[in-house]
Coordinates of C-alpha atoms in Angstrom, one line a residue:
X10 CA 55.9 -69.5 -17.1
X11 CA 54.1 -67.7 -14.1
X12 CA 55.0 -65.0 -12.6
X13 CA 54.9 -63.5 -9.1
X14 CA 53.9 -60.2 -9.5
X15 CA 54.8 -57.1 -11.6
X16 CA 57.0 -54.6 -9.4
X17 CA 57.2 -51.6 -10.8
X18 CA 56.9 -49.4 -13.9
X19 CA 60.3 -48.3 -14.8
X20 CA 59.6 -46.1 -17.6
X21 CA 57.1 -43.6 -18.7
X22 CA 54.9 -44.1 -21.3
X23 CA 55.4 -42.7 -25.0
X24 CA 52.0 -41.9 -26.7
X25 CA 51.8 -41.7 -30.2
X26 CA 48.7 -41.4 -32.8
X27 CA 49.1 -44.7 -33.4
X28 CA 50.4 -46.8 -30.3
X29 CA 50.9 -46.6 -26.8
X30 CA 54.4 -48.2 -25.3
X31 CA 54.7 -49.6 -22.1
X32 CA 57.6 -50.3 -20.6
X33 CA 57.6 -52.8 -17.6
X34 CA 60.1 -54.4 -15.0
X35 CA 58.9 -57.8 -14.0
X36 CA 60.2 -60.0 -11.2
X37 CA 60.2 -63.6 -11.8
X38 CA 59.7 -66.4 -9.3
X39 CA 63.3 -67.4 -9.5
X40 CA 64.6 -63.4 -8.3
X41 CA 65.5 -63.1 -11.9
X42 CA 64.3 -59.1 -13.4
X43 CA 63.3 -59.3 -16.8
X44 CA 62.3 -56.3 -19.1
X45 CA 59.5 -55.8 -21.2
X46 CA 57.9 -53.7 -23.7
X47 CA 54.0 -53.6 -25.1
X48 CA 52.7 -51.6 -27.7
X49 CA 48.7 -51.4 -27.2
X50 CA 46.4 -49.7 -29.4
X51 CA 43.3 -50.7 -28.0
X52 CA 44.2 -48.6 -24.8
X53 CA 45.2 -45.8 -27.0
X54 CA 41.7 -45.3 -28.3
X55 CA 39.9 -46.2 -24.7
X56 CA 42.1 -43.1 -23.3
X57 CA 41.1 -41.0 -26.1
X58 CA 37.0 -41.6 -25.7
X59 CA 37.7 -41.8 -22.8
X60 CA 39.1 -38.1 -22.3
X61 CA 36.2 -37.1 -24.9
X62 CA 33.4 -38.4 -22.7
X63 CA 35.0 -36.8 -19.5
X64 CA 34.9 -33.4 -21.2
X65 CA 31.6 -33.8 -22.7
X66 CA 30.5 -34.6 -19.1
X67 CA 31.6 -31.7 -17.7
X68 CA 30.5 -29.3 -20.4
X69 CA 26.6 -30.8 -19.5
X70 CA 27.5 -30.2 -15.6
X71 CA 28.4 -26.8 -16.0
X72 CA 25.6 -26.0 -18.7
X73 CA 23.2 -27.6 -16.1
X74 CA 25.0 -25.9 -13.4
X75 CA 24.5 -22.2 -14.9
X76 CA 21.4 -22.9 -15.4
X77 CA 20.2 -23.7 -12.3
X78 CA 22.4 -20.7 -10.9
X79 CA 20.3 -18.2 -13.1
X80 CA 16.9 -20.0 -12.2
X81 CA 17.5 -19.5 -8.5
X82 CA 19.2 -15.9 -9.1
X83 CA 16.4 -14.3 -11.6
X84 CA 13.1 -13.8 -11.5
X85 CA 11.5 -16.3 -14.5
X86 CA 9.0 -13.6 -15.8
X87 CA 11.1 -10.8 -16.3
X88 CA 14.0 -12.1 -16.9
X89 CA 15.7 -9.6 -14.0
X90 CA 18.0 -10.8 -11.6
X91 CA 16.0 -11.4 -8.2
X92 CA 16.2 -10.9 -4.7
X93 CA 18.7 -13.8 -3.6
X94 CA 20.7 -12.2 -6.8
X95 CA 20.3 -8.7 -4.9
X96 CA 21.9 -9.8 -1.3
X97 CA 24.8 -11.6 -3.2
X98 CA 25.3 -8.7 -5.6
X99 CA 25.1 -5.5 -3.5
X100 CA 27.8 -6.6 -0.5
X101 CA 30.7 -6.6 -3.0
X102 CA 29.2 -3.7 -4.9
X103 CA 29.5 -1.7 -1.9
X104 CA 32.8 -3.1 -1.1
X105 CA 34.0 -1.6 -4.7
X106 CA 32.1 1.6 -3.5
X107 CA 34.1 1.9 -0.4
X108 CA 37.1 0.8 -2.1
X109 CA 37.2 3.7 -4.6
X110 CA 35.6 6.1 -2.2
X111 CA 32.4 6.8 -4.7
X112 CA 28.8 6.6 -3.4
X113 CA 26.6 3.9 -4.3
X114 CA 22.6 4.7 -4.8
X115 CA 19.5 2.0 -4.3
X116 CA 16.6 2.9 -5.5
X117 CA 12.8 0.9 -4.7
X118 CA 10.8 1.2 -7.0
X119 CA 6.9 0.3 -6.2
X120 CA 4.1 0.5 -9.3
X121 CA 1.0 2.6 -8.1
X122 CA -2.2 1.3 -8.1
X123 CA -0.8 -2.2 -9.9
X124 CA -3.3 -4.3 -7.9
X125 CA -6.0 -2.8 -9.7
X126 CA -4.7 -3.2 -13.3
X127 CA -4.8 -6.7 -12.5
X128 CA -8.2 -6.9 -10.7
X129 CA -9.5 -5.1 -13.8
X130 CA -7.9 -6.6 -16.6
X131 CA -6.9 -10.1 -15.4
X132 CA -3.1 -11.7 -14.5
X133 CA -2.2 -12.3 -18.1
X134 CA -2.5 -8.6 -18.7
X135 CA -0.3 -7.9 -15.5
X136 CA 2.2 -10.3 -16.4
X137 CA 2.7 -8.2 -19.8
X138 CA 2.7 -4.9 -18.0
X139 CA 4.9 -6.7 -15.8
X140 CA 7.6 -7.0 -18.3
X141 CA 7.3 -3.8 -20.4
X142 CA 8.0 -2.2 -17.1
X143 CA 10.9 -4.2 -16.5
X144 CA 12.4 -3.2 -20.5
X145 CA 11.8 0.6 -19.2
X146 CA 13.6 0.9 -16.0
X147 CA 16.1 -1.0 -17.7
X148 CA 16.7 1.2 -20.7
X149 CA 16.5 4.4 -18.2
X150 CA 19.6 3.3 -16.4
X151 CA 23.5 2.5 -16.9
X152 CA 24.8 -0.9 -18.7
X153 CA 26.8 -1.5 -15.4
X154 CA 23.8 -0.9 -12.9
X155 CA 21.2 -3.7 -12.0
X156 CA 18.1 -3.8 -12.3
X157 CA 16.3 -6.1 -9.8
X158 CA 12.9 -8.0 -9.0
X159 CA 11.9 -8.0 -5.8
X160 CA 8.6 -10.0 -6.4
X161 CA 5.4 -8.5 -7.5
X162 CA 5.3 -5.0 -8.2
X163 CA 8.1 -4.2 -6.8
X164 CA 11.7 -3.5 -8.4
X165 CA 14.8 -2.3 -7.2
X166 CA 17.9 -0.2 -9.0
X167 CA 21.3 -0.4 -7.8
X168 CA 23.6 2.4 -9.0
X169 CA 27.3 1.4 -9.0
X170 CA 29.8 4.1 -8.8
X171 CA 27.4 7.5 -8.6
X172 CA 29.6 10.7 -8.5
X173 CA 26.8 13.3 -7.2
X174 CA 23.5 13.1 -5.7
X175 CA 22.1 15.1 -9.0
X176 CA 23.2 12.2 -10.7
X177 CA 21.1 9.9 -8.6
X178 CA 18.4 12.3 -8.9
X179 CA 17.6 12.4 -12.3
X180 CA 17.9 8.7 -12.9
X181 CA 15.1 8.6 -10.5
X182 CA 13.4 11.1 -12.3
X183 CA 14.2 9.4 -15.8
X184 CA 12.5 5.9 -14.5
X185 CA 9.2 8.0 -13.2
X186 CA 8.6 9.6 -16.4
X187 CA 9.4 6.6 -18.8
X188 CA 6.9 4.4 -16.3
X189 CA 4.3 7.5 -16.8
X190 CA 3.9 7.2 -20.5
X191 CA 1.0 4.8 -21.1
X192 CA 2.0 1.2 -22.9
X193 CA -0.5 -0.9 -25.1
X194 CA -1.1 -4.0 -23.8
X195 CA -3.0 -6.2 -26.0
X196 CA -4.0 -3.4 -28.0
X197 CA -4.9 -1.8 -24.9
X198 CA -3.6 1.2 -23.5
X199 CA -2.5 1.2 -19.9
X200 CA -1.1 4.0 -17.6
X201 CA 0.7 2.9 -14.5
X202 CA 3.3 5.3 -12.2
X203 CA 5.4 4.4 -9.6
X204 CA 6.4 5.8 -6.4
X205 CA 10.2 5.6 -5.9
X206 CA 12.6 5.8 -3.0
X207 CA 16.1 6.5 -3.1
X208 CA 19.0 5.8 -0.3
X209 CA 22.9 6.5 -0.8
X210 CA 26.0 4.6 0.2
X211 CA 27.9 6.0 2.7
X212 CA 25.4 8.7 3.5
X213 CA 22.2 6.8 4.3
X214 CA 23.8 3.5 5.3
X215 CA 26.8 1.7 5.1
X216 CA 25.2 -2.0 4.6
X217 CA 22.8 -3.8 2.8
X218 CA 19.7 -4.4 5.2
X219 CA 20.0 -0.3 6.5
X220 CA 20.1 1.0 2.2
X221 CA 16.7 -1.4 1.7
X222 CA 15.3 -0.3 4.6
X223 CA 15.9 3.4 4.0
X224 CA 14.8 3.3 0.5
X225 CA 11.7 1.5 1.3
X226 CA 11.0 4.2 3.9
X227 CA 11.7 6.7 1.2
X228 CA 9.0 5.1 -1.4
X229 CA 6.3 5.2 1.1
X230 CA 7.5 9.0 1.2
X231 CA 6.7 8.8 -2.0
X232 CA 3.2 7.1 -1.6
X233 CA 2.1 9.5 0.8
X234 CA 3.1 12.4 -1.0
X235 CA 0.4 11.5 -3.6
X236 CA 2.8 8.4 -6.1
X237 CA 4.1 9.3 -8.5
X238 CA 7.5 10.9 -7.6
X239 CA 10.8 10.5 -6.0
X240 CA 11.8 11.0 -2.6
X241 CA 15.4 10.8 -1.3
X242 CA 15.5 9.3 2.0
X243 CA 16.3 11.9 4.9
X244 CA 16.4 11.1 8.6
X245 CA 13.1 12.9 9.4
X246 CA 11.6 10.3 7.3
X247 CA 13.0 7.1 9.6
X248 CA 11.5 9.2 12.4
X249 CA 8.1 9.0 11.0
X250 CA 8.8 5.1 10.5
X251 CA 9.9 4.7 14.0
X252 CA 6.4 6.7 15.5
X253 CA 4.1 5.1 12.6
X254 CA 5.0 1.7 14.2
X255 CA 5.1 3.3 17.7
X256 CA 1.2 3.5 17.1
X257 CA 0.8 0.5 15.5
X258 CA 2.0 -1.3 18.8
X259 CA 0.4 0.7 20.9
X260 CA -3.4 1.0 19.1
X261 CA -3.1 -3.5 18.7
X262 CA -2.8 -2.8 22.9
X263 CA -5.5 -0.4 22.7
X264 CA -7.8 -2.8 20.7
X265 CA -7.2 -5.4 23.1
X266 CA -8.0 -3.7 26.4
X267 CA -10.3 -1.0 25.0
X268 CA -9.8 1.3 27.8
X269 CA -7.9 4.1 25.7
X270 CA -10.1 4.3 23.5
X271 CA -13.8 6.1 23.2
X272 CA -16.2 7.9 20.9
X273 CA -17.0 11.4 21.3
X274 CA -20.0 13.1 19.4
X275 CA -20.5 16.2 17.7
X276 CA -23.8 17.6 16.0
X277 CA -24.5 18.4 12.6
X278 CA -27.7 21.1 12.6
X279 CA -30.5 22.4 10.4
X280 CA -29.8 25.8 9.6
X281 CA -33.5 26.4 9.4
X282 CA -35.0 25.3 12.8
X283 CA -31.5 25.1 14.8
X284 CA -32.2 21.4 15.5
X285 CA -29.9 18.9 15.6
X286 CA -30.5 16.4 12.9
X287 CA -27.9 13.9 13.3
X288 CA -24.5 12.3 15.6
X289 CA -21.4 12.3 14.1
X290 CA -19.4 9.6 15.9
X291 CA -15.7 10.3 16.1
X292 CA -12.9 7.5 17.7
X293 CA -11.2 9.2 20.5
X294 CA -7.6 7.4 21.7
X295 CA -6.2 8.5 25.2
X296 CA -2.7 7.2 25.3
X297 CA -2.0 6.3 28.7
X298 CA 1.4 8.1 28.5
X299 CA 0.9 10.7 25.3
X300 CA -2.6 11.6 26.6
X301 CA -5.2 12.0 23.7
X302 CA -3.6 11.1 20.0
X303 CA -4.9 13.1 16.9
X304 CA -7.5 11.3 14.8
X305 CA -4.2 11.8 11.6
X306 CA -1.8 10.1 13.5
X307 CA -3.2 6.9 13.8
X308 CA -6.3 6.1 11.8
X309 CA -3.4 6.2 8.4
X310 CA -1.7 3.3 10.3
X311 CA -4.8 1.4 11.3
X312 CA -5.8 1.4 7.7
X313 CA -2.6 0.5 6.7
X314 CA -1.9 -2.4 9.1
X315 CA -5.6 -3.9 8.9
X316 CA -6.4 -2.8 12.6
X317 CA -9.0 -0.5 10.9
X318 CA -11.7 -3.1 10.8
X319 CA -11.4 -4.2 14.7
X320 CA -11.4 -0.4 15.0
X321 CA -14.7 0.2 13.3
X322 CA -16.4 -2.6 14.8
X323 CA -15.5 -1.3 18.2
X324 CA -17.0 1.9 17.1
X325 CA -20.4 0.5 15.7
X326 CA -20.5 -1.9 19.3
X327 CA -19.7 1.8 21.2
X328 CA -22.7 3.7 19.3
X329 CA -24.8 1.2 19.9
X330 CA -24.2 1.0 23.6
X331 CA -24.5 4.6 24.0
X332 CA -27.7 4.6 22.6
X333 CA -29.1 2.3 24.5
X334 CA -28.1 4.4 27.6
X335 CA -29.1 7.9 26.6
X336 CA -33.1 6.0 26.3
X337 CA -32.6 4.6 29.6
X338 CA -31.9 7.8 30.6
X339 CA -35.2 8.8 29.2
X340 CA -34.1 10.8 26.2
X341 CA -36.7 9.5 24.0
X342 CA -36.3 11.2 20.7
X343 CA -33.4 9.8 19.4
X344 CA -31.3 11.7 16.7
X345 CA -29.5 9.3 14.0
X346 CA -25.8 8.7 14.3
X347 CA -23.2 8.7 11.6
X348 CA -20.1 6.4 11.2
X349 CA -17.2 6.6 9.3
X350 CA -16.4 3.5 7.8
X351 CA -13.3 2.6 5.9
X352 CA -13.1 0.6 2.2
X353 CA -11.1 -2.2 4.0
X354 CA -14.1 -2.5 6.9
X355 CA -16.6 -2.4 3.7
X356 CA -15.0 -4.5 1.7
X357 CA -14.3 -7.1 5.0
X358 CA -16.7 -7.0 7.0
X359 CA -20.7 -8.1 6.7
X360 CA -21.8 -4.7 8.2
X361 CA -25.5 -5.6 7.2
X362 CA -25.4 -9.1 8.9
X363 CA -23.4 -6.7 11.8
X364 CA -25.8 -3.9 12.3
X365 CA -28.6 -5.9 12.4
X366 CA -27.5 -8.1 15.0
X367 CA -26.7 -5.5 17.2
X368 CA -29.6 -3.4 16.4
X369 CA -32.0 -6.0 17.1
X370 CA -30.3 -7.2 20.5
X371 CA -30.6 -4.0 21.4
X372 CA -34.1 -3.2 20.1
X373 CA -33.0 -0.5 18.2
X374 CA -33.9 0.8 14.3
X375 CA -31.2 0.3 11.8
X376 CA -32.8 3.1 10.6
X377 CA -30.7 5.2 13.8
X378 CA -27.2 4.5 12.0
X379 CA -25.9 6.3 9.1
X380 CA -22.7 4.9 7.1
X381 CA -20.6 7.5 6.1
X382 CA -17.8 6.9 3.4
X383 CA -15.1 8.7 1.5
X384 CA -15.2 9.3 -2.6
X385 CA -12.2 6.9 -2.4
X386 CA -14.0 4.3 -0.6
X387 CA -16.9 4.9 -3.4
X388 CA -15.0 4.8 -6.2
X389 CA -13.4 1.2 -5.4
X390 CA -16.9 0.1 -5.4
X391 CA -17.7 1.7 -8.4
X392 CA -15.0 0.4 -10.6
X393 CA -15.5 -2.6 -12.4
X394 CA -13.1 -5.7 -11.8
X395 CA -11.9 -8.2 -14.1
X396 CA -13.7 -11.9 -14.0
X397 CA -15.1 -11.6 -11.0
X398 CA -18.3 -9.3 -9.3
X399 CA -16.0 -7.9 -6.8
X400 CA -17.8 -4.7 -8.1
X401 CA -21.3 -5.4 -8.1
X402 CA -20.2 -7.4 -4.8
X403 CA -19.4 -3.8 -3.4
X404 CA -23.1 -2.4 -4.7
X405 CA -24.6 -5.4 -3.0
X406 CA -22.9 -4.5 0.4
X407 CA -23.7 -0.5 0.3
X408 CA -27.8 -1.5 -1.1
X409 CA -28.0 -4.5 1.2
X410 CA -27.3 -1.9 4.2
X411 CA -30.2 0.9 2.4
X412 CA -32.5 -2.3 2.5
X413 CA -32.0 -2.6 6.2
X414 CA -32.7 1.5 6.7
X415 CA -29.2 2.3 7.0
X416 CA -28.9 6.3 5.0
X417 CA -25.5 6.5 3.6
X418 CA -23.7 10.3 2.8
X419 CA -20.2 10.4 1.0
X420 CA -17.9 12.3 3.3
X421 CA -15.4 14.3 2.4
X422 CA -16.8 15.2 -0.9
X423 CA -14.9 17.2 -3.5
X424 CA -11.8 15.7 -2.4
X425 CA -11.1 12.3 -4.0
X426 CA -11.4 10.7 -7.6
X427 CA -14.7 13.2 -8.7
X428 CA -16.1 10.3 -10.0
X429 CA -19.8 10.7 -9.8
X430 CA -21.1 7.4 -11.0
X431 CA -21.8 6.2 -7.8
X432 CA -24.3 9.1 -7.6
X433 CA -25.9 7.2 -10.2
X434 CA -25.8 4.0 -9.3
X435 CA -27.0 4.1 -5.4
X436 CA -29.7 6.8 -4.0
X437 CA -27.2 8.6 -1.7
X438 CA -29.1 10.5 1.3
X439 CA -26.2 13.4 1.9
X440 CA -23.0 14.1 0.4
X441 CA -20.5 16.4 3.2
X442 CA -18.8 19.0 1.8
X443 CA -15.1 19.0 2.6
X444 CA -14.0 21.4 5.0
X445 CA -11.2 22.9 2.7
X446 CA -13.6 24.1 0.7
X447 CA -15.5 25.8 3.3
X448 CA -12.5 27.3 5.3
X449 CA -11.8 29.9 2.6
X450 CA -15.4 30.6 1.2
X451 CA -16.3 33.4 1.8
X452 CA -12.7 35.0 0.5
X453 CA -11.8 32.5 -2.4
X454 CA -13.7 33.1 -5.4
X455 CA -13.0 29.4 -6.5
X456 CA -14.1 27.8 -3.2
X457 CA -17.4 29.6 -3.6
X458 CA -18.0 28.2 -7.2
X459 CA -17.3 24.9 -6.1
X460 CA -19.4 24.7 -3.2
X461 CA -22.2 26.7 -5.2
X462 CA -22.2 24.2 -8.0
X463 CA -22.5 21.0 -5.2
X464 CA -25.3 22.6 -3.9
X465 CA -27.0 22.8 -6.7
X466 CA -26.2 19.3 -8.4
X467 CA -27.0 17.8 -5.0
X468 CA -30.6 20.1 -5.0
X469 CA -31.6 18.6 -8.5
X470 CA -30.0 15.1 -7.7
X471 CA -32.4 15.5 -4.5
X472 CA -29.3 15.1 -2.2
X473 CA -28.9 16.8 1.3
X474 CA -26.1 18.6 1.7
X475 CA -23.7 19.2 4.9
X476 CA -21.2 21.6 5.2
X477 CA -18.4 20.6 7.0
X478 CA -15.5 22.7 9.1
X479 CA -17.9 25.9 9.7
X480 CA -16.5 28.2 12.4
X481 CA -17.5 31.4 11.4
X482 CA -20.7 33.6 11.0
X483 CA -19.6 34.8 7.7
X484 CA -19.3 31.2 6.6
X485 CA -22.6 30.2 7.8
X486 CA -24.4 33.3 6.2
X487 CA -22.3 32.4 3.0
X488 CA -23.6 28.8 2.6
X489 CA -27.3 30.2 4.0
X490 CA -27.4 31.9 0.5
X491 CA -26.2 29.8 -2.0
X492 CA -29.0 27.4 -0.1
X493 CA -27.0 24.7 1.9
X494 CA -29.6 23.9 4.8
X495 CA -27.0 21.6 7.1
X496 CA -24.2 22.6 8.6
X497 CA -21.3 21.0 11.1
X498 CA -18.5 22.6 13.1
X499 CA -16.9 24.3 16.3
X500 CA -19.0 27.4 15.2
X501 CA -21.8 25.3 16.6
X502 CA -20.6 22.4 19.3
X503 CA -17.1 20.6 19.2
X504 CA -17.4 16.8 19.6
X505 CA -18.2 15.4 23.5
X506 CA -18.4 12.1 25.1
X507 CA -21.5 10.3 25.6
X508 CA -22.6 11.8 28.7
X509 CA -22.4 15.3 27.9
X510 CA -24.8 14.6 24.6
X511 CA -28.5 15.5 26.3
X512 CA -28.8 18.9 24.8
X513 CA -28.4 17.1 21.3
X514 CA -30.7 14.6 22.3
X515 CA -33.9 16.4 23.1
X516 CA -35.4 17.7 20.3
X517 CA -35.6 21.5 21.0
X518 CA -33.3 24.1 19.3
X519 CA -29.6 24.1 19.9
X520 CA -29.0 26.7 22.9
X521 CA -26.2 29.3 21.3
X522 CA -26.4 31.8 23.9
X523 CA -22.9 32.8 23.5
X524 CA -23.6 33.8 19.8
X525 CA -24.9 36.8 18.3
X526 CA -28.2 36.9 18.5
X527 CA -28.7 39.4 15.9
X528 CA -27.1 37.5 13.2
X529 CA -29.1 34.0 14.2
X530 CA -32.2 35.6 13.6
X531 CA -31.5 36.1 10.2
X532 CA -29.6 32.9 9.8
X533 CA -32.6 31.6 11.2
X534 CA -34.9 33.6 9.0

């Protein structure tokens, strides 16, 4: 017998462990309703695997789910929750802050000097220091704050619920010390620091991009104060921010137009004959608004920002330019001029290949130039790096340049790492002692010592030696007797343009008419 269709489903159905029934209501062709009732295990077990698959299903999902949630929200060496863990963590952390009317600290956290444990000792090694770092900051902070990767060597702490700015405080000073203590890597010990800036909710922001910002500003505080401290952000600080990339804009417009900027020169002398031995060259800016900007303000920021090598090579094209003018001027003895060049012009720059390109188009000696750098700017050559010759790469640059007749002098001396290897390694022609050691010398006992003992390395090393920063008599008679023989300084000449340079440039005894004459003599003597 057929049927026409089944209607409906009167009942429910009654599961059991053993059975399923179905009751059903059927209408038959003939309008007659007819009951019936099937009992079907088969169906029992298909519901029960399939219920189990369903759940075993979406146990995998979720598993796979999570996992992919903590891939994209933590960083895979560390372990640390990352940055795109960091913008969807601290909104509703400073929502709770609001909420309960606590502060709320974030604290950026940048290693010192990490790029060089790397260079030296190789990625592998970094990676490991990498994650010892990240176990300290961790076990100098709360169970309920977070700890965050920001990608490379930088971290960042969020403090939940802070109840004083001491508090904040010595957290900060808690991760700087742990980070201080040297770790063994591969049965090496390393030493790295970190510079660390701190911001507050409400006090120093109320959301998340003006608490990063602020703290960030706060770490380069930190940088600039010499790494390895704290600073809490302040508002003087976001000042400096706001001028720092004032001058960035307006030096790139500088660089392009060239107008504003210039090179003055100022004369360092033989103490002995009066003469002037050499041009130091000196960038001037003239801000079209501000007027003249000082030398601090804005060669920091050019080396910062990578505008220091256009910089340099605007000086070198100025030099040589100006030389060529004084000898058409007829001023045919020619004193050598100094330039201060910067590790990141070194290190990017082919200043041989440079030099002697525009040396020879103008017909000039190499032998006129003289490269001064820092102790900092020796000591990155110095250092050795890890699988590669970036070091003897650096050698190669500062020898290739005394092959060409280029004299080099170390600037600033006294002042930066002390490391005297590279007075070793290269013949240096002068090392420039700093001019905070020669502001004081004649009353500071230690000043004198120091500068004594230079002297007389630098005599046995066969090393001239220039005294920078001299303004007084008593200075100059000072250094006379513990035998430094050049000198530079206001006491002498302050720095000029080009055209004001002839009385350096003709080879007869600087006129000091407005000096006592007396005293010259035995200067002089």
């Amino acid at each position: 017998m057929s049927y026409l269709a089944v209607c409906a489903i009167a009942a429910l159905c009654a599961v059991t462990a053993w059975a399923i029934t179905l009751h059903l209501r059927m209408r038959k062709l003939d309008a007659r309703v007819v009951e019936a009732e099937s009992r079907h295990r088969e169906f029992i077990e298909q519901v029960e695997h399939g219920g189990l698959v369903r759940r075993k299903i979406e146990a995998q999902l979720l598993e796979k789910q999570q996992r992919l949630d903590r891939l994209a929200h933590h960083d895979q060496l560390t372990g640390l929750p990352n940055r795109l863990f960091l913008s969807a963590h601290l909104p509703a952390a400073i929502e709770e802050a609001r909420r309960k009317k606590a502060a709320l600290a974030v604290l950026f956290i940048d290693l010192d000097r990490f790029k060089h444990v790397n260079d030296t000792h190789g990625h592998e090694t970094g990676d490991k220091l990498l994650q010892a770092v990240s176990q300290r900051i961790k076990d100098a902070v709360r169970n309920e704050d977070i700890v965050v990767r920001m990608g490379g060597d930088e971290f960042v702490v969020v403090l939940n619920i802070v109840r004083s700015s001491n508090q904040v405080q010595e957290t900060a000073s808690r991760i700087t010390s742990a980070l201080a203590v040297p770790l063994e890597i591969d049965g090496k010990p390393l030493v790295t620091t970190a510079s660390v800036g701190v911001s507050m909710f409400p006090r120093d922001g109320e959301d998340v991009g003006a608490l990063l910002r602020h703290s960030d500003t706060a770490m380069y505080q930190a940088k600039d104060r010499g790494r390895n401290n704290f600073q809490v952000f302040s508002p003087v600080m976001d000042r400096k921010l706001k001028e720092r990339v004032a001058i960035e804009t307006s030096l790139r417009a500088a660089l392009e137009s060239q107008t504003q900027l210039d090179v003055h020169y100022q004369p360092l002398i033989d103490l002995e004959t009066r003469r002037v031995v050499t041009l130091e060259a000196l960038v001037r800016w003239k801000h079209p608004i501000e007027g003249y900007v000082a030398p601090l303000r804005f060669i920091p920021v050019a080396e910062e920002t990578g505008l220091i090598a256009a910089l340099g090579d605007f000086v070198i094209k100025r030099v040589i330019d100006d030389m060529v003018q004084w000898r058409k001027a007829g001023h045919s003895v020619l004193v050598p001029v100094a330039i201060n060049v910067s590790p990141g012009q070194l290190a990017r720059c082919d200043l041989r290949q440079r030099i002697a390109e525009l040396t020879q188009a103008n017909a000039l000696s190499p032998a006129m130039l003289q490269i001064e750098l820092t102790e900092g700017a020796m000591f990155d050559q110095v250092e050795p790096r890890h699988g590669s010759n970036a070091s003897e790469a650096g050698v190669d640059a500062i020898n290739d340049l005394r092959a060409l007749g280029v004299r080099i002098a170390i600037d600033d001396f006294g002042t930066g790492y002390s490391s005297l290897s590279y007075l070793k390694r290269w013949r240096v022609d002068y090392l420039k002692i700093d001019r905070s050691f020669i502001r004081d010398l004649v009353t500071d006992s230690n000043d004198h010592a120091i500068v004594g003992a230079i002297i007389a390395m630098a005599q046995h090393l066969k090393i001239r030696v220039i005294a920078e920063g001299v303004e007084g008599w008593s200075q100059l008679e000072t250094l006379r007797k513990l035998g430094c023989r050049y000198a530079q300084g206001y006491l002498f000449a302050e720095p000029v343009p080009a055209n004001k340079c002839r009385d350096f440039l003709n080879g007869r005894p600087l006129g000091l008419n407005d000096l006592d004459t007396d005293l010259l003599k035995v200067v002089s003597a």
